[in-house]
Coordinates of C-alpha atoms and ligand atoms in Angstrom, one line a residue:
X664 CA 0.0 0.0 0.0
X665 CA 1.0 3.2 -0.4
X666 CA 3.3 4.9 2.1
X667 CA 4.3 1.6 3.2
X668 CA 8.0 2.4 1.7
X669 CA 9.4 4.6 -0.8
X670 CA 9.7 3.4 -4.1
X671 CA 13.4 2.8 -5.6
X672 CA 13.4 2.2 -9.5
X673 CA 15.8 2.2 -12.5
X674 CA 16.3 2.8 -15.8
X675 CA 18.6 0.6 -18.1
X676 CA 19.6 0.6 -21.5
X677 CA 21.8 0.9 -24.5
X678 CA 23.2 4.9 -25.4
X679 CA 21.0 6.2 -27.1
X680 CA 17.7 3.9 -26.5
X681 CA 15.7 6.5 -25.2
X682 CA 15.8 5.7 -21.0
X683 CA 17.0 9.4 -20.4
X684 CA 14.5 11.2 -22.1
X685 CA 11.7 9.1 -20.5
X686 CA 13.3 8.7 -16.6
X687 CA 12.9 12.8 -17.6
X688 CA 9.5 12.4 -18.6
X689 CA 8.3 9.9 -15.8
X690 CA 9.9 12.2 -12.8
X691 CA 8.5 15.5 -14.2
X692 CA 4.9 13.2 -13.9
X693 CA 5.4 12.6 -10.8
X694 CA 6.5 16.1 -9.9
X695 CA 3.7 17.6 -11.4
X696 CA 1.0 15.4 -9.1
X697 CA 3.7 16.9 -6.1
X698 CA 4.7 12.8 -5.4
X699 CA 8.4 13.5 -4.0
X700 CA 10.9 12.1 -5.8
X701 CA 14.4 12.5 -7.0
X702 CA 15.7 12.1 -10.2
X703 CA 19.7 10.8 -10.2
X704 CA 22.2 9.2 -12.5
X705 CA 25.3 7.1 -12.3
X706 CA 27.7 7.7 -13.2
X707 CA 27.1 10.4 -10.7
X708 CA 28.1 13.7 -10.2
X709 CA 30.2 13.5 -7.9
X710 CA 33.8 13.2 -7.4
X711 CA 34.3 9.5 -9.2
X712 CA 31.2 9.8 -11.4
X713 CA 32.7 13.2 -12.7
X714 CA 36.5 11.3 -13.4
X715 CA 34.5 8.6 -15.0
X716 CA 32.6 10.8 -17.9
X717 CA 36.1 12.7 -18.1
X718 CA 38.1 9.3 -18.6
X719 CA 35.4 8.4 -21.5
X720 CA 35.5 11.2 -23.2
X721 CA 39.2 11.0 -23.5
X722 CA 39.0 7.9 -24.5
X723 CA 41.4 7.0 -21.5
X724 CA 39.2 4.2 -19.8
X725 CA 41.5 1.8 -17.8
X726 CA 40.7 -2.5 -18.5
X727 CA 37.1 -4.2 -17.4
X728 CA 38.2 -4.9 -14.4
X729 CA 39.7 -1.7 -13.0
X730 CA 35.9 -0.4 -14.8
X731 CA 34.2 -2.8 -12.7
X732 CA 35.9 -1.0 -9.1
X733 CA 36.1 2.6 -10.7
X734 CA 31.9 2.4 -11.1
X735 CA 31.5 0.8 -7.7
X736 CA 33.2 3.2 -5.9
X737 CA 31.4 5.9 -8.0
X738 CA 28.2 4.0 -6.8
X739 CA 29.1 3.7 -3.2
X740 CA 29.4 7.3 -2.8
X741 CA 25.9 7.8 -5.1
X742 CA 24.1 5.4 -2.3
X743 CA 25.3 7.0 0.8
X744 CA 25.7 10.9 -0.8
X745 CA 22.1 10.7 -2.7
X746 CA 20.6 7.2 -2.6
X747 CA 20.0 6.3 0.6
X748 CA 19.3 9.3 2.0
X749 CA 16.5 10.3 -0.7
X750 CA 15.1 6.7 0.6
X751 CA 14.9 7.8 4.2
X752 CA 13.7 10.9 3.6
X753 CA 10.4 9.1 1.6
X754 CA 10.9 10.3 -1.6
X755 CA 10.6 7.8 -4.8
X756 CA 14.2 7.4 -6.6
X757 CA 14.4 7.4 -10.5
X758 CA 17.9 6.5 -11.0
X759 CA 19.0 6.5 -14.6
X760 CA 21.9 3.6 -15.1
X761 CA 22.4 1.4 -11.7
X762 CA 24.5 -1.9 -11.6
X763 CA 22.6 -3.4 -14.4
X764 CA 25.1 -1.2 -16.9
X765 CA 28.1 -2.0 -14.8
X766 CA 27.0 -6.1 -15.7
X767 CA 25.9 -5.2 -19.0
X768 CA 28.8 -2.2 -20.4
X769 CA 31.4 -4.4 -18.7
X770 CA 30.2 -7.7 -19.3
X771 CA 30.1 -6.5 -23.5
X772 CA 33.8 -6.6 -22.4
X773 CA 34.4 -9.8 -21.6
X774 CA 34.0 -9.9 -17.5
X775 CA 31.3 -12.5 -16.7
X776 CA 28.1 -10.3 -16.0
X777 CA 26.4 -12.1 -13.3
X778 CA 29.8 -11.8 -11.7
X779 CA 29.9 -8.6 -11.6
X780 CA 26.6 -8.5 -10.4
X781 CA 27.2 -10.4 -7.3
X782 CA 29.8 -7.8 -6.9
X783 CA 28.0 -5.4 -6.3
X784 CA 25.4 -7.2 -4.5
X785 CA 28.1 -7.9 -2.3
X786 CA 28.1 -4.3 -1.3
X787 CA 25.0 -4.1 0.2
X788 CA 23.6 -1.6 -2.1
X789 CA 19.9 -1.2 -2.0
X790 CA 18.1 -3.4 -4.4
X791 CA 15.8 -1.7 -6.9
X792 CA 12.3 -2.0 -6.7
X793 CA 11.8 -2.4 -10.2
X794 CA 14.4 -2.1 -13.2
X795 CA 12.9 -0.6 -16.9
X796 CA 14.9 -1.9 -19.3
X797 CA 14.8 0.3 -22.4
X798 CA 15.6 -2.2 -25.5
X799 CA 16.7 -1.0 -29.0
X800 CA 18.5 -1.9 -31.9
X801 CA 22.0 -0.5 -31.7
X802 CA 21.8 0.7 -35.1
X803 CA 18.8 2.9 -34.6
X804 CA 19.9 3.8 -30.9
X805 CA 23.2 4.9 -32.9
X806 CA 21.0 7.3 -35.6
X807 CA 19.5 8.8 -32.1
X808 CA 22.8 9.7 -30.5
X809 CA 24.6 11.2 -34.0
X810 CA 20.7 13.1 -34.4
X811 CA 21.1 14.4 -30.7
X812 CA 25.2 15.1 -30.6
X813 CA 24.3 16.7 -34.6
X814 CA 28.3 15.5 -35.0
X815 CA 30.7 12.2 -35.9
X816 CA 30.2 9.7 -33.5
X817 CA 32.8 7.0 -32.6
X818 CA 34.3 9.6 -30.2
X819 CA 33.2 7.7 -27.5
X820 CA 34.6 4.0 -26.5
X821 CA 31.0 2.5 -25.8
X822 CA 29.5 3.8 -28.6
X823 CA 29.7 1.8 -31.5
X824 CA 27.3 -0.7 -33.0
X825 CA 28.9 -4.0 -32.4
X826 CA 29.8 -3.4 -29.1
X827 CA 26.0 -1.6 -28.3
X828 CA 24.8 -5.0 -29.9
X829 CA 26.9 -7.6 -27.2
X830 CA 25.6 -4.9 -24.7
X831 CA 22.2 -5.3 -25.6
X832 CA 22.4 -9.1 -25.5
X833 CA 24.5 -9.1 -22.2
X834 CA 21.2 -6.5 -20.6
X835 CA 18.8 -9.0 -21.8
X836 CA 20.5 -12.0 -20.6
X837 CA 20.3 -10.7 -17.2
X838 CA 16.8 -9.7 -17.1
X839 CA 15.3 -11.2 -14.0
X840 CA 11.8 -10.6 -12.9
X841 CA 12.3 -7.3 -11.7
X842 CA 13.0 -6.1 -14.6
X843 CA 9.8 -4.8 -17.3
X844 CA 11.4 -4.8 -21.1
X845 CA 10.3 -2.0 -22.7
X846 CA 10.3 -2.0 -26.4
X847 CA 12.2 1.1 -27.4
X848 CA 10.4 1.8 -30.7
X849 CA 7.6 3.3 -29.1
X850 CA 6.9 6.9 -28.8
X851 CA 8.4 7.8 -25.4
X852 CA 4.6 9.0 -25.0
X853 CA 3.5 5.3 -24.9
X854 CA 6.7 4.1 -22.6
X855 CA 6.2 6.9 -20.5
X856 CA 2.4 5.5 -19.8
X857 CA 3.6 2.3 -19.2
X858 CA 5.4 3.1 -17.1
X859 CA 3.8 5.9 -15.2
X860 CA 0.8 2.6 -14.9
X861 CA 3.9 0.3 -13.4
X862 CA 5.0 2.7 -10.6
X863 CA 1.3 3.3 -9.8
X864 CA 0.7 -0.4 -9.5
X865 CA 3.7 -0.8 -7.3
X866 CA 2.6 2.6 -5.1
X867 CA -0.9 0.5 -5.1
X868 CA -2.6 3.2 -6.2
Ligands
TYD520 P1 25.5 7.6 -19.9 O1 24.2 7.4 -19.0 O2 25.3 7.2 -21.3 O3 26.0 9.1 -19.8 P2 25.7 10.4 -20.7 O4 24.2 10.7 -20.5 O5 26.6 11.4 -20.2 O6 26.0 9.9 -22.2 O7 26.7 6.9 -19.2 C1 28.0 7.0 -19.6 C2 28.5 5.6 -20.0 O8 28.9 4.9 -18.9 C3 27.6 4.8 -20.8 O9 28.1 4.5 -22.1 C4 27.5 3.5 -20.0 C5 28.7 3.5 -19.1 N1 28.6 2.8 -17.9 C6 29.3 1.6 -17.7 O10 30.0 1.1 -18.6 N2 29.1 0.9 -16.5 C7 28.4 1.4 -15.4 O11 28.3 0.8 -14.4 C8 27.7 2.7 -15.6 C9 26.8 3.2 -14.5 C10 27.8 3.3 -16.9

């Protein structure tokens, strides 16, 4: 029922599938019916999260591995700095990229995904209530993110096609039953809904 605890969900999926512009959409929802919640992202925006965008961009990522504990300790800081305490305070959290990438990005790398999973279970983070998984063709996720950046792209290390595609394959191979596949050639109008109806169901509204 509702108020019982708040709600924590997240949104997975390839770059350029479409989960940003709907986390975006489903937050400003809720914001508008004055439900309090937080949007957030990971990486985050703090310290790690901010050496992590900078260390893509430059194309100056380290191996999988030394990925795999660069991302957690970015996450650590995002559960206690942001997470946690958005939790406590009773708001719902949207978080936009959670673990799921760090199985999925990293696992397209070679690391074994469930693995790395357990990894970061072993952490203790706070498991999600539900996980939207955003799914697209790389190809047409690619012609999204070269529409949107209006320049080349292949500037950054995880975006290419053949790599999006083992991403995409590693995402859906760990889809458990938390997870609600969304089919990301929708209009973000109709993923939006389904979603919106999801959380509502969960709330128990
Ligand atoms: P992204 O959400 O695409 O950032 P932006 O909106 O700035 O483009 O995240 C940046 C990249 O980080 C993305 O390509 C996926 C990758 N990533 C991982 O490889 N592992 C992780 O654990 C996380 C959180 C992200």
């Amino acid at each position: 029922m509702k108020g019982v605890r708040p709600l924590f969900v997240v949104f997975e999926g390839i770059d350029g599938s479409g989960k940003t512009t709907i986390s975006e959409a489903v937050f400003a929802h809720y914001k508008s019916i004055g439900h309090p919640a937080v949007r957030l992202r990971e990486p985050s925006d703090g310290p790690w999260g901010r050496k992590i965008r900078e260390l893509i961009r430059d194309d100056a990522m380290p191996g999988p591995e030394e990925q795999v504990r660069l991302f957690i300790r970015d996450r650590e800081d995002d559960v206690t700095v942001n997470i946690r305490p958005a939790l406590l305070e009773g708001k719902m959290v949207l978080l936009d990229r959670y673990y799921y990438s760090n199985a999925a990005y990293q696992g397209a790398l070679g690391l074994d995904a469930g693995r790395v999973i357990g990894e970061n279970r072993s952490m203790g983070f706070p498991e999600p209530d539900r996980v939207y998984l955003v799914d697209l063709e790389p190809a047409e996720a690619l012609r999204r993110v070269r529409a949107r950046n209006g320049a080349s792209t292949g500037r950054d290390a995880f975006e290419n096609e053949h790599f999006l595609a083992s991403v995409r394959v590693a995402y859906l191979s760990i889809a458990d039953g938390r997870f609600l596949v969304l089919d990301g050639r929708l209009t973000v109008r109709d993923i939006v809904e389904s979603v919106v109806r999801d959380i509502d169901s969960l709330l128990g509204e």
